[in-house]
Amino acid sequence: MKEQLERIREEALKQIEASDALEKLNEIRVAYLGKKGELTSVLKSMKNVAPEDRPRVGQMVNDARAAIEARLEETRLALARRARQEQLKREVIDVTLPAKKSRVGHSHPNTIALKEVERIFVGMGYEVVEGPEIEYDLYNFEKLNIPANHPAKDEQDTFYINKDIVLRTQTSPVQARVMEQGKLPIRMIAPGRVFRSDEVDATHSPSFHQVEGLVIDKCITFSDLKGTLAEFAREMFGEDTRVKFRPHHFPFTEPSAEMDVSCFKCGGKGCRFCKGSGWIEILGCGMVHPHVLEMCGIDPESYSGFAFGVGLERIALLKYEIDDMRLLYENDIRFLTQF
Ligand code: DAH
């Protein structure tokens, strides 16, 4: 019995010594100390041992068991330590590596300019509305006093979907759409994309943006128009900005004007920016034509109003001193990140 125990003990320790993985240790534990393990079966055969020898043999079995358990635990700790060290080595992080920057985009100059225009007019109580980019000829031209064969139609040659539907050449059709809804008074701006079959150059593009404005109420006069647009110019281009109205013709307003602002670069003395004149043309405007009011269901005897149209790109180019409109559409990140 003694030899048998010694053999089991030696065998077990040798196997533990040789094992290089935690799972193997477990197998050894089961093989020797488990319910059907070798040492356990020796313990079970104690009933064949003479009673007077039992304490001594029992002691020997316990010693063997303790020795095997102690070696198992030692080896388990050593293996675990080694595994942990390997893991740490594998997962080492180099904190000196440059971080991955997440590059967040930002607003396009057109968008920044639009937000500014909206802020100014919303501050004066205007509503921001939208109209369709694909528009009926009826709204784009007819209801704005531009009948078929009107010369103004030539100036705004555009892309026809069919004979009745066009890509809108201006945001002015939104005026007609809002007036037709019949809710008065009206105080709105309508920003949006417009289209003209223009060649691309530094100041032209077949697709650009406008902001339309419309006010309809009782007793609206040209002084309301002037006061409103002068205030807009001051907010947009600076406190000292002066405005000048030059007579012009638009079919849907009477009288009509173009508004210039004093050059905010030279203050009006004349520079490269304003081409020496001291003034920069900024928008078209006028008193809504009585015939337009009538066509849109508003009684021109009781109501009057003014309207204006600003080119959004023009504002962005001026405000950020960009000298070529094409830059706004090329989406060169090096250009766009400057604003
Ligand atoms: N729609 C005109 C254009 O594209 C701009 C304009 C002028 C709009 C006068 C208006 C206005 O509302 O009253 O040239």
mmCIF file of C-alpha atoms and ligand atoms in Angstrom:
data_model
loop_
_atom_site.group_PDB
_atom_site.id
_atom_site.type_symbol
_atom_site.label_atom_id
_atom_site.label_comp_id
_atom_site.label_asym_id
_atom_site.label_seq_id
_atom_site.Cartn_x
_atom_site.Cartn_y
_atom_site.Cartn_z
ATOM 1 C CA MET A 1 0.000 0.000 0.000
ATOM 2 C CA LYS A 2 2.787 2.317 0.919
ATOM 3 C CA GLU A 3 4.530 1.753 -2.419
ATOM 4 C CA GLN A 4 1.292 2.236 -4.255
ATOM 5 C CA LEU A 5 0.721 5.587 -2.542
ATOM 6 C CA GLU A 6 4.262 6.705 -3.213
ATOM 7 C CA ARG A 7 3.919 5.790 -6.867
ATOM 8 C CA ILE A 8 0.638 7.709 -7.182
ATOM 9 C CA ARG A 9 2.152 10.719 -5.497
ATOM 10 C CA GLU A 10 5.243 10.760 -7.678
ATOM 11 C CA GLU A 11 3.303 10.161 -10.857
ATOM 12 C CA ALA A 12 0.898 13.005 -10.052
ATOM 13 C CA LEU A 13 3.648 15.477 -9.185
ATOM 14 C CA LYS A 14 5.494 14.607 -12.384
ATOM 15 C CA GLN A 15 2.403 15.198 -14.462
ATOM 16 C CA ILE A 16 1.728 18.501 -12.734
ATOM 17 C CA GLU A 17 5.291 19.542 -13.349
ATOM 18 C CA ALA A 18 4.938 18.809 -17.056
ATOM 19 C CA SER A 19 1.634 20.579 -17.609
ATOM 20 C CA ASP A 20 1.650 23.913 -19.414
ATOM 21 C CA ALA A 21 -2.022 24.839 -19.367
ATOM 22 C CA LEU A 22 -4.662 25.409 -16.740
ATOM 23 C CA GLU A 23 -7.049 22.902 -18.365
ATOM 24 C CA LYS A 24 -4.457 20.175 -18.053
ATOM 25 C CA LEU A 25 -4.157 20.813 -14.309
ATOM 26 C CA ASN A 26 -7.847 20.289 -13.981
ATOM 27 C CA GLU A 27 -7.655 16.966 -15.773
ATOM 28 C CA ILE A 28 -4.906 15.856 -13.374
ATOM 29 C CA ARG A 29 -6.980 16.945 -10.383
ATOM 30 C CA VAL A 30 -9.912 14.831 -11.606
ATOM 31 C CA ALA A 31 -7.667 11.849 -12.445
ATOM 32 C CA TYR A 32 -6.171 11.685 -8.949
ATOM 33 C CA LEU A 33 -8.442 13.472 -6.505
ATOM 34 C CA GLY A 34 -11.811 13.214 -8.262
ATOM 35 C CA LYS A 35 -14.642 10.869 -7.210
ATOM 36 C CA LYS A 36 -13.215 8.115 -9.354
ATOM 37 C CA GLY A 37 -9.611 9.324 -8.996
ATOM 38 C CA GLU A 38 -6.706 7.036 -8.139
ATOM 39 C CA LEU A 39 -6.113 8.399 -4.678
ATOM 40 C CA THR A 40 -9.807 8.321 -3.900
ATOM 41 C CA SER A 41 -9.997 4.657 -4.830
ATOM 42 C CA VAL A 42 -7.116 3.936 -2.444
ATOM 43 C CA LEU A 43 -9.116 5.644 0.256
ATOM 44 C CA LYS A 44 -12.114 3.496 -0.620
ATOM 45 C CA SER A 45 -10.064 0.318 -0.255
ATOM 46 C CA MET A 46 -9.205 1.240 3.367
ATOM 47 C CA LYS A 47 -11.804 -1.250 4.519
ATOM 48 C CA ASN A 48 -9.369 -4.034 3.529
ATOM 49 C CA VAL A 49 -6.655 -2.595 5.794
ATOM 50 C CA ALA A 50 -6.245 -4.086 9.241
ATOM 51 C CA PRO A 51 -7.919 -1.775 11.805
ATOM 52 C CA GLU A 52 -4.710 -1.145 13.727
ATOM 53 C CA ASP A 53 -2.950 0.033 10.524
ATOM 54 C CA ARG A 54 -5.750 2.317 9.432
ATOM 55 C CA PRO A 55 -4.649 5.545 11.191
ATOM 56 C CA ARG A 56 -1.146 5.286 9.739
ATOM 57 C CA VAL A 57 -2.340 4.484 6.227
ATOM 58 C CA GLY A 58 -4.996 7.181 6.517
ATOM 59 C CA GLN A 59 -2.286 9.657 7.432
ATOM 60 C CA MET A 60 -0.238 8.605 4.382
ATOM 61 C CA VAL A 61 -3.199 9.077 2.048
ATOM 62 C CA ASN A 62 -3.861 12.528 3.510
ATOM 63 C CA ASP A 63 -0.206 13.508 3.133
ATOM 64 C CA ALA A 64 -0.198 12.422 -0.507
ATOM 65 C CA ARG A 65 -3.420 14.324 -1.105
ATOM 66 C CA ALA A 66 -2.075 17.467 0.556
ATOM 67 C CA ALA A 67 1.160 17.283 -1.441
ATOM 68 C CA ILE A 68 -0.695 16.900 -4.744
ATOM 69 C CA GLU A 69 -3.131 19.712 -3.882
ATOM 70 C CA ALA A 70 -0.345 22.062 -2.854
ATOM 71 C CA ARG A 71 1.580 21.420 -6.086
ATOM 72 C CA LEU A 72 -1.595 21.847 -8.157
ATOM 73 C CA GLU A 73 -2.246 25.238 -6.524
ATOM 74 C CA GLU A 74 1.345 26.414 -6.940
ATOM 75 C CA THR A 75 1.386 25.478 -10.574
ATOM 76 C CA ARG A 76 -2.036 27.002 -11.162
ATOM 77 C CA LEU A 77 -0.836 30.331 -9.762
ATOM 78 C CA ALA A 78 2.335 30.227 -11.852
ATOM 79 C CA LEU A 79 0.435 29.456 -15.043
ATOM 80 C CA ALA A 80 -2.123 32.159 -14.354
ATOM 81 C CA ARG A 81 0.630 34.678 -13.740
ATOM 82 C CA ARG A 82 2.305 33.756 -16.986
ATOM 83 C CA ALA A 83 -0.920 33.993 -18.957
ATOM 84 C CA ARG A 84 -1.627 37.419 -17.500
ATOM 85 C CA GLN A 85 1.828 38.665 -18.382
ATOM 86 C CA GLU A 86 1.464 37.457 -21.941
ATOM 87 C CA GLN A 87 -1.883 39.163 -22.205
ATOM 88 C CA LEU A 88 -0.445 42.445 -20.937
ATOM 89 C CA LYS A 89 2.360 42.199 -23.451
ATOM 90 C CA ARG A 90 -0.114 41.534 -26.241
ATOM 91 C CA GLU A 91 -2.424 44.387 -25.339
ATOM 92 C CA VAL A 92 0.170 47.016 -24.747
ATOM 93 C CA ILE A 93 -1.076 50.523 -25.729
ATOM 94 C CA ASP A 94 1.284 53.118 -27.090
ATOM 95 C CA VAL A 95 -0.037 56.304 -25.514
ATOM 96 C CA THR A 96 2.369 58.387 -27.582
ATOM 97 C CA LEU A 97 0.586 57.519 -30.850
ATOM 98 C CA PRO A 98 -1.386 60.438 -32.321
ATOM 99 C CA ALA A 99 -5.100 60.273 -31.466
ATOM 100 C CA LYS A 100 -7.691 59.609 -34.155
ATOM 101 C CA LYS A 101 -9.362 62.973 -34.654
ATOM 102 C CA SER A 102 -13.002 62.941 -35.609
ATOM 103 C CA ARG A 103 -13.386 65.607 -38.236
ATOM 104 C CA VAL A 104 -16.749 67.283 -37.809
ATOM 105 C CA GLY A 105 -18.036 69.297 -40.745
ATOM 106 C CA HIS A 106 -19.442 72.802 -40.457
ATOM 107 C CA SER A 107 -21.760 75.184 -42.244
ATOM 108 C CA HIS A 108 -21.192 76.263 -45.846
ATOM 109 C CA PRO A 109 -20.734 80.045 -46.375
ATOM 110 C CA ASN A 110 -24.135 80.121 -48.129
ATOM 111 C CA THR A 111 -25.735 78.542 -45.080
ATOM 112 C CA ILE A 112 -24.013 80.937 -42.709
ATOM 113 C CA ALA A 113 -25.194 83.891 -44.813
ATOM 114 C CA LEU A 114 -28.743 82.488 -44.957
ATOM 115 C CA LYS A 115 -28.862 81.984 -41.182
ATOM 116 C CA GLU A 116 -27.831 85.616 -40.778
ATOM 117 C CA VAL A 117 -30.518 86.870 -43.198
ATOM 118 C CA GLU A 118 -33.122 84.727 -41.429
ATOM 119 C CA ARG A 119 -32.032 85.950 -38.018
ATOM 120 C CA ILE A 120 -32.432 89.580 -39.086
ATOM 121 C CA PHE A 121 -35.895 89.175 -40.630
ATOM 122 C CA VAL A 122 -37.262 86.782 -38.027
ATOM 123 C CA GLY A 123 -36.162 89.438 -35.536
ATOM 124 C CA MET A 124 -38.456 91.885 -37.367
ATOM 125 C CA GLY A 125 -41.384 89.471 -37.135
ATOM 126 C CA TYR A 126 -41.104 87.723 -40.495
ATOM 127 C CA GLU A 127 -42.007 84.109 -41.094
ATOM 128 C CA VAL A 128 -39.700 81.801 -43.110
ATOM 129 C CA VAL A 129 -41.578 79.860 -45.818
ATOM 130 C CA GLU A 130 -40.614 77.560 -48.663
ATOM 131 C CA GLY A 131 -41.865 76.953 -52.177
ATOM 132 C CA PRO A 132 -41.191 74.262 -54.779
ATOM 133 C CA GLU A 133 -38.027 74.320 -56.899
ATOM 134 C CA ILE A 134 -39.964 72.780 -59.781
ATOM 135 C CA GLU A 135 -42.640 75.350 -60.453
ATOM 136 C CA TYR A 136 -45.550 76.042 -62.764
ATOM 137 C CA ASP A 137 -44.892 78.623 -65.453
ATOM 138 C CA LEU A 138 -48.112 80.152 -64.072
ATOM 139 C CA TYR A 139 -46.468 81.062 -60.738
ATOM 140 C CA ASN A 140 -42.953 81.677 -62.003
ATOM 141 C CA PHE A 141 -44.132 84.091 -64.713
ATOM 142 C CA GLU A 142 -47.879 84.643 -65.351
ATOM 143 C CA LYS A 143 -48.984 85.590 -61.825
ATOM 144 C CA LEU A 144 -45.976 87.844 -61.521
ATOM 145 C CA ASN A 145 -47.152 89.927 -64.448
ATOM 146 C CA ILE A 146 -44.821 88.246 -66.929
ATOM 147 C CA PRO A 147 -47.154 86.895 -69.632
ATOM 148 C CA ALA A 148 -45.948 84.737 -72.517
ATOM 149 C CA ASN A 149 -43.867 86.788 -74.947
ATOM 150 C CA HIS A 150 -42.917 89.327 -72.252
ATOM 151 C CA PRO A 151 -39.305 90.417 -72.817
ATOM 152 C CA ALA A 152 -38.505 89.816 -69.109
ATOM 153 C CA LYS A 153 -38.970 86.135 -69.815
ATOM 154 C CA ASP A 154 -35.989 86.171 -72.145
ATOM 155 C CA GLU A 155 -33.744 87.475 -69.387
ATOM 156 C CA GLN A 156 -34.652 84.515 -67.258
ATOM 157 C CA ASP A 157 -34.345 81.730 -69.760
ATOM 158 C CA THR A 158 -34.547 78.492 -67.865
ATOM 159 C CA PHE A 159 -34.941 74.745 -67.917
ATOM 160 C CA TYR A 160 -38.365 73.606 -68.998
ATOM 161 C CA ILE A 161 -39.752 70.290 -67.787
ATOM 162 C CA ASN A 162 -42.632 70.716 -70.239
ATOM 163 C CA LYS A 163 -44.404 73.774 -71.580
ATOM 164 C CA ASP A 164 -46.186 74.432 -68.256
ATOM 165 C CA ILE A 165 -43.507 73.434 -65.759
ATOM 166 C CA VAL A 166 -40.080 75.014 -65.218
ATOM 167 C CA LEU A 167 -37.205 74.935 -62.782
ATOM 168 C CA ARG A 168 -38.012 78.222 -61.053
ATOM 169 C CA THR A 169 -35.870 81.149 -62.190
ATOM 170 C CA GLN A 170 -36.531 83.161 -59.044
ATOM 171 C CA THR A 171 -38.037 82.770 -55.576
ATOM 172 C CA SER A 172 -40.714 85.356 -56.449
ATOM 173 C CA PRO A 173 -43.348 82.669 -57.266
ATOM 174 C CA VAL A 174 -43.497 81.957 -53.518
ATOM 175 C CA GLN A 175 -45.025 85.459 -53.193
ATOM 176 C CA ALA A 176 -47.943 84.434 -55.382
ATOM 177 C CA ARG A 177 -48.366 81.126 -53.534
ATOM 178 C CA VAL A 178 -48.460 82.799 -50.114
ATOM 179 C CA MET A 179 -50.806 85.606 -51.245
ATOM 180 C CA GLU A 180 -53.206 83.058 -52.735
ATOM 181 C CA GLN A 181 -53.599 81.363 -49.370
ATOM 182 C CA GLY A 182 -55.480 84.510 -48.360
ATOM 183 C CA LYS A 183 -54.106 84.906 -44.839
ATOM 184 C CA LEU A 184 -53.426 88.595 -44.215
ATOM 185 C CA PRO A 185 -51.360 90.455 -43.218
ATOM 186 C CA ILE A 186 -48.237 88.792 -44.681
ATOM 187 C CA ARG A 187 -44.680 89.215 -43.491
ATOM 188 C CA MET A 188 -42.484 86.484 -44.900
ATOM 189 C CA ILE A 189 -39.141 85.590 -46.391
ATOM 190 C CA ALA A 190 -38.694 82.631 -48.743
ATOM 191 C CA PRO A 191 -35.154 81.365 -49.248
ATOM 192 C CA GLY A 192 -34.396 78.768 -51.892
ATOM 193 C CA ARG A 193 -32.581 77.443 -54.903
ATOM 194 C CA VAL A 194 -33.266 78.896 -58.348
ATOM 195 C CA PHE A 195 -32.142 77.941 -61.856
ATOM 196 C CA ARG A 196 -31.212 79.770 -65.051
ATOM 197 C CA SER A 197 -29.520 78.522 -68.155
ATOM 198 C CA ASP A 198 -26.484 80.719 -67.541
ATOM 199 C CA GLU A 199 -22.906 79.878 -68.381
ATOM 200 C CA VAL A 200 -20.664 79.314 -65.352
ATOM 201 C CA ASP A 201 -18.261 82.167 -64.618
ATOM 202 C CA ALA A 202 -17.017 84.119 -61.580
ATOM 203 C CA THR A 203 -20.444 85.705 -61.015
ATOM 204 C CA HIS A 204 -22.868 83.252 -62.671
ATOM 205 C CA SER A 205 -24.045 79.725 -62.094
ATOM 206 C CA PRO A 206 -26.963 77.765 -63.578
ATOM 207 C CA SER A 207 -28.129 77.116 -60.031
ATOM 208 C CA PHE A 208 -27.933 79.613 -57.201
ATOM 209 C CA HIS A 209 -29.989 80.871 -54.261
ATOM 210 C CA GLN A 210 -32.251 83.795 -53.542
ATOM 211 C CA VAL A 211 -34.144 85.059 -50.554
ATOM 212 C CA GLU A 212 -37.507 86.572 -51.392
ATOM 213 C CA GLY A 213 -39.282 88.955 -49.056
ATOM 214 C CA LEU A 214 -42.925 90.024 -48.990
ATOM 215 C CA VAL A 215 -44.973 92.280 -46.753
ATOM 216 C CA ILE A 216 -48.694 92.865 -47.364
ATOM 217 C CA ASP A 217 -50.864 94.868 -45.001
ATOM 218 C CA LYS A 218 -53.038 97.961 -44.881
ATOM 219 C CA CYS A 219 -51.213 101.246 -45.563
ATOM 220 C CA ILE A 220 -47.801 99.776 -46.449
ATOM 221 C CA THR A 221 -45.773 102.444 -48.277
ATOM 222 C CA PHE A 222 -42.431 102.844 -49.966
ATOM 223 C CA SER A 223 -41.043 104.308 -46.721
ATOM 224 C CA ASP A 224 -41.747 100.976 -44.996
ATOM 225 C CA LEU A 225 -39.737 99.293 -47.727
ATOM 226 C CA LYS A 226 -36.862 101.738 -47.383
ATOM 227 C CA GLY A 227 -36.771 101.601 -43.587
ATOM 228 C CA THR A 228 -36.886 97.814 -43.516
ATOM 229 C CA LEU A 229 -34.187 97.267 -46.126
ATOM 230 C CA ALA A 230 -31.926 99.980 -44.683
ATOM 231 C CA GLU A 231 -32.154 98.252 -41.300
ATOM 232 C CA PHE A 232 -31.398 94.911 -42.954
ATOM 233 C CA ALA A 233 -28.301 96.420 -44.619
ATOM 234 C CA ARG A 234 -27.033 97.872 -41.342
ATOM 235 C CA GLU A 235 -27.455 94.575 -39.520
ATOM 236 C CA MET A 236 -25.895 92.591 -42.335
ATOM 237 C CA PHE A 237 -22.976 94.825 -43.281
ATOM 238 C CA GLY A 238 -22.402 97.070 -40.271
ATOM 239 C CA GLU A 239 -23.900 100.025 -38.390
ATOM 240 C CA ASP A 240 -22.436 102.670 -40.726
ATOM 241 C CA THR A 241 -23.821 101.162 -43.927
ATOM 242 C CA ARG A 242 -25.802 103.628 -46.057
ATOM 243 C CA VAL A 243 -28.276 102.603 -48.752
ATOM 244 C CA LYS A 244 -29.257 104.066 -52.105
ATOM 245 C CA PHE A 245 -32.289 103.218 -54.252
ATOM 246 C CA ARG A 246 -32.027 103.413 -58.019
ATOM 247 C CA PRO A 247 -35.198 103.247 -60.157
ATOM 248 C CA HIS A 248 -35.458 99.954 -62.008
ATOM 249 C CA HIS A 249 -38.054 97.789 -63.679
ATOM 250 C CA PHE A 250 -39.509 94.533 -62.418
ATOM 251 C CA PRO A 251 -42.815 93.439 -63.943
ATOM 252 C CA PHE A 252 -44.330 92.485 -60.581
ATOM 253 C CA THR A 253 -43.554 95.686 -58.674
ATOM 254 C CA GLU A 254 -44.438 99.325 -59.338
ATOM 255 C CA PRO A 255 -42.471 101.406 -58.601
ATOM 256 C CA SER A 256 -39.400 99.158 -58.622
ATOM 257 C CA ALA A 257 -35.864 99.822 -57.494
ATOM 258 C CA GLU A 258 -32.472 98.317 -57.016
ATOM 259 C CA MET A 259 -30.791 98.913 -53.704
ATOM 260 C CA ASP A 260 -27.075 99.590 -53.315
ATOM 261 C CA VAL A 261 -25.170 99.613 -50.037
ATOM 262 C CA SER A 262 -22.205 101.849 -49.335
ATOM 263 C CA CYS A 263 -19.030 99.845 -49.753
ATOM 264 C CA PHE A 264 -18.207 98.393 -46.345
ATOM 265 C CA LYS A 265 -14.610 97.893 -47.414
ATOM 266 C CA CYS A 266 -13.742 101.528 -48.180
ATOM 267 C CA GLY A 267 -16.738 103.233 -46.554
ATOM 268 C CA GLY A 268 -17.784 104.740 -49.893
ATOM 269 C CA LYS A 269 -14.540 106.354 -51.045
ATOM 270 C CA GLY A 270 -14.122 103.867 -53.868
ATOM 271 C CA CYS A 271 -11.895 100.785 -53.965
ATOM 272 C CA ARG A 272 -11.205 97.599 -55.914
ATOM 273 C CA PHE A 273 -14.031 95.917 -54.046
ATOM 274 C CA CYS A 274 -16.744 98.346 -55.214
ATOM 275 C CA LYS A 275 -15.009 98.905 -58.554
ATOM 276 C CA GLY A 276 -14.283 102.498 -57.577
ATOM 277 C CA SER A 277 -17.917 103.575 -57.242
ATOM 278 C CA GLY A 278 -18.261 103.415 -53.449
ATOM 279 C CA TRP A 279 -21.525 101.453 -53.855
ATOM 280 C CA ILE A 280 -22.384 97.788 -54.170
ATOM 281 C CA GLU A 281 -25.630 96.561 -55.739
ATOM 282 C CA ILE A 282 -27.374 94.188 -53.386
ATOM 283 C CA LEU A 283 -31.036 93.527 -54.214
ATOM 284 C CA GLY A 284 -34.145 94.250 -56.268
ATOM 285 C CA CYS A 285 -37.318 95.547 -54.668
ATOM 286 C CA GLY A 286 -40.519 97.474 -55.157
ATOM 287 C CA MET A 287 -44.164 97.964 -54.246
ATOM 288 C CA VAL A 288 -46.198 94.909 -55.215
ATOM 289 C CA HIS A 289 -47.996 95.665 -58.492
ATOM 290 C CA PRO A 290 -51.782 96.089 -58.019
ATOM 291 C CA HIS A 291 -52.382 93.675 -60.877
ATOM 292 C CA VAL A 292 -50.304 91.014 -59.079
ATOM 293 C CA LEU A 293 -52.328 91.568 -55.894
ATOM 294 C CA GLU A 294 -55.531 91.150 -57.886
ATOM 295 C CA MET A 295 -54.361 87.991 -59.665
ATOM 296 C CA CYS A 296 -53.564 86.518 -56.249
ATOM 297 C CA GLY A 297 -56.952 87.387 -54.777
ATOM 298 C CA ILE A 298 -56.036 90.478 -52.743
ATOM 299 C CA ASP A 299 -57.971 93.748 -53.106
ATOM 300 C CA PRO A 300 -55.444 96.438 -54.092
ATOM 301 C CA GLU A 301 -57.846 99.118 -52.840
ATOM 302 C CA SER A 302 -57.559 97.865 -49.247
ATOM 303 C CA TYR A 303 -54.093 96.333 -49.168
ATOM 304 C CA SER A 304 -50.647 97.257 -50.379
ATOM 305 C CA GLY A 305 -47.210 95.810 -49.871
ATOM 306 C CA PHE A 306 -43.591 95.636 -50.812
ATOM 307 C CA ALA A 307 -41.317 92.849 -51.996
ATOM 308 C CA PHE A 308 -37.642 92.265 -52.468
ATOM 309 C CA GLY A 309 -35.272 89.631 -53.767
ATOM 310 C CA VAL A 310 -31.665 89.121 -52.625
ATOM 311 C CA GLY A 311 -29.082 86.853 -54.199
ATOM 312 C CA LEU A 312 -27.740 84.742 -51.362
ATOM 313 C CA GLU A 313 -24.400 83.964 -53.016
ATOM 314 C CA ARG A 314 -23.918 87.671 -53.590
ATOM 315 C CA ILE A 315 -24.271 88.303 -49.864
ATOM 316 C CA ALA A 316 -21.904 85.441 -48.999
ATOM 317 C CA LEU A 317 -19.299 86.600 -51.547
ATOM 318 C CA LEU A 318 -19.418 90.170 -50.239
ATOM 319 C CA LYS A 319 -19.477 89.305 -46.575
ATOM 320 C CA TYR A 320 -16.540 86.911 -46.787
ATOM 321 C CA GLU A 321 -14.715 88.785 -49.564
ATOM 322 C CA ILE A 322 -14.713 85.832 -51.919
ATOM 323 C CA ASP A 323 -14.046 86.950 -55.471
ATOM 324 C CA ASP A 324 -15.203 83.909 -57.436
ATOM 325 C CA MET A 325 -18.628 82.313 -57.054
ATOM 326 C CA ARG A 326 -17.341 78.980 -58.365
ATOM 327 C CA LEU A 327 -15.425 78.497 -55.106
ATOM 328 C CA LEU A 328 -18.770 78.131 -53.322
ATOM 329 C CA TYR A 329 -19.669 75.056 -55.371
ATOM 330 C CA GLU A 330 -16.364 73.254 -55.762
ATOM 331 C CA ASN A 331 -16.475 71.960 -52.185
ATOM 332 C CA ASP A 332 -12.739 72.178 -51.712
ATOM 333 C CA ILE A 333 -12.277 71.477 -48.005
ATOM 334 C CA ARG A 334 -9.284 73.812 -47.827
ATOM 335 C CA PHE A 335 -11.538 76.647 -48.955
ATOM 336 C CA LEU A 336 -14.611 75.729 -46.928
ATOM 337 C CA THR A 337 -12.852 75.318 -43.575
ATOM 338 C CA GLN A 338 -11.971 79.015 -43.596
ATOM 339 C CA PHE A 339 -15.482 80.139 -42.682
HETATM 340 N N1 DAH B 1 -36.968 88.082 -58.728
HETATM 341 C C1 DAH B 1 -36.057 89.146 -59.072
HETATM 342 C C2 DAH B 1 -34.868 88.576 -59.837
HETATM 343 O O1 DAH B 1 -34.664 87.401 -59.789
HETATM 344 C C3 DAH B 1 -35.582 89.849 -57.840
HETATM 345 C C4 DAH B 1 -36.653 90.690 -57.248
HETATM 346 C C5 DAH B 1 -36.774 91.990 -57.601
HETATM 347 C C6 DAH B 1 -37.550 90.157 -56.356
HETATM 348 C C7 DAH B 1 -37.776 92.796 -57.068
HETATM 349 C C8 DAH B 1 -38.565 90.947 -55.818
HETATM 350 C C9 DAH B 1 -38.648 92.265 -56.184
HETATM 351 O O2 DAH B 1 -39.440 90.477 -54.955
HETATM 352 O O3 DAH B 1 -39.647 93.040 -55.650
HETATM 353 O O4 DAH B 1 -34.154 89.318 -60.430
#
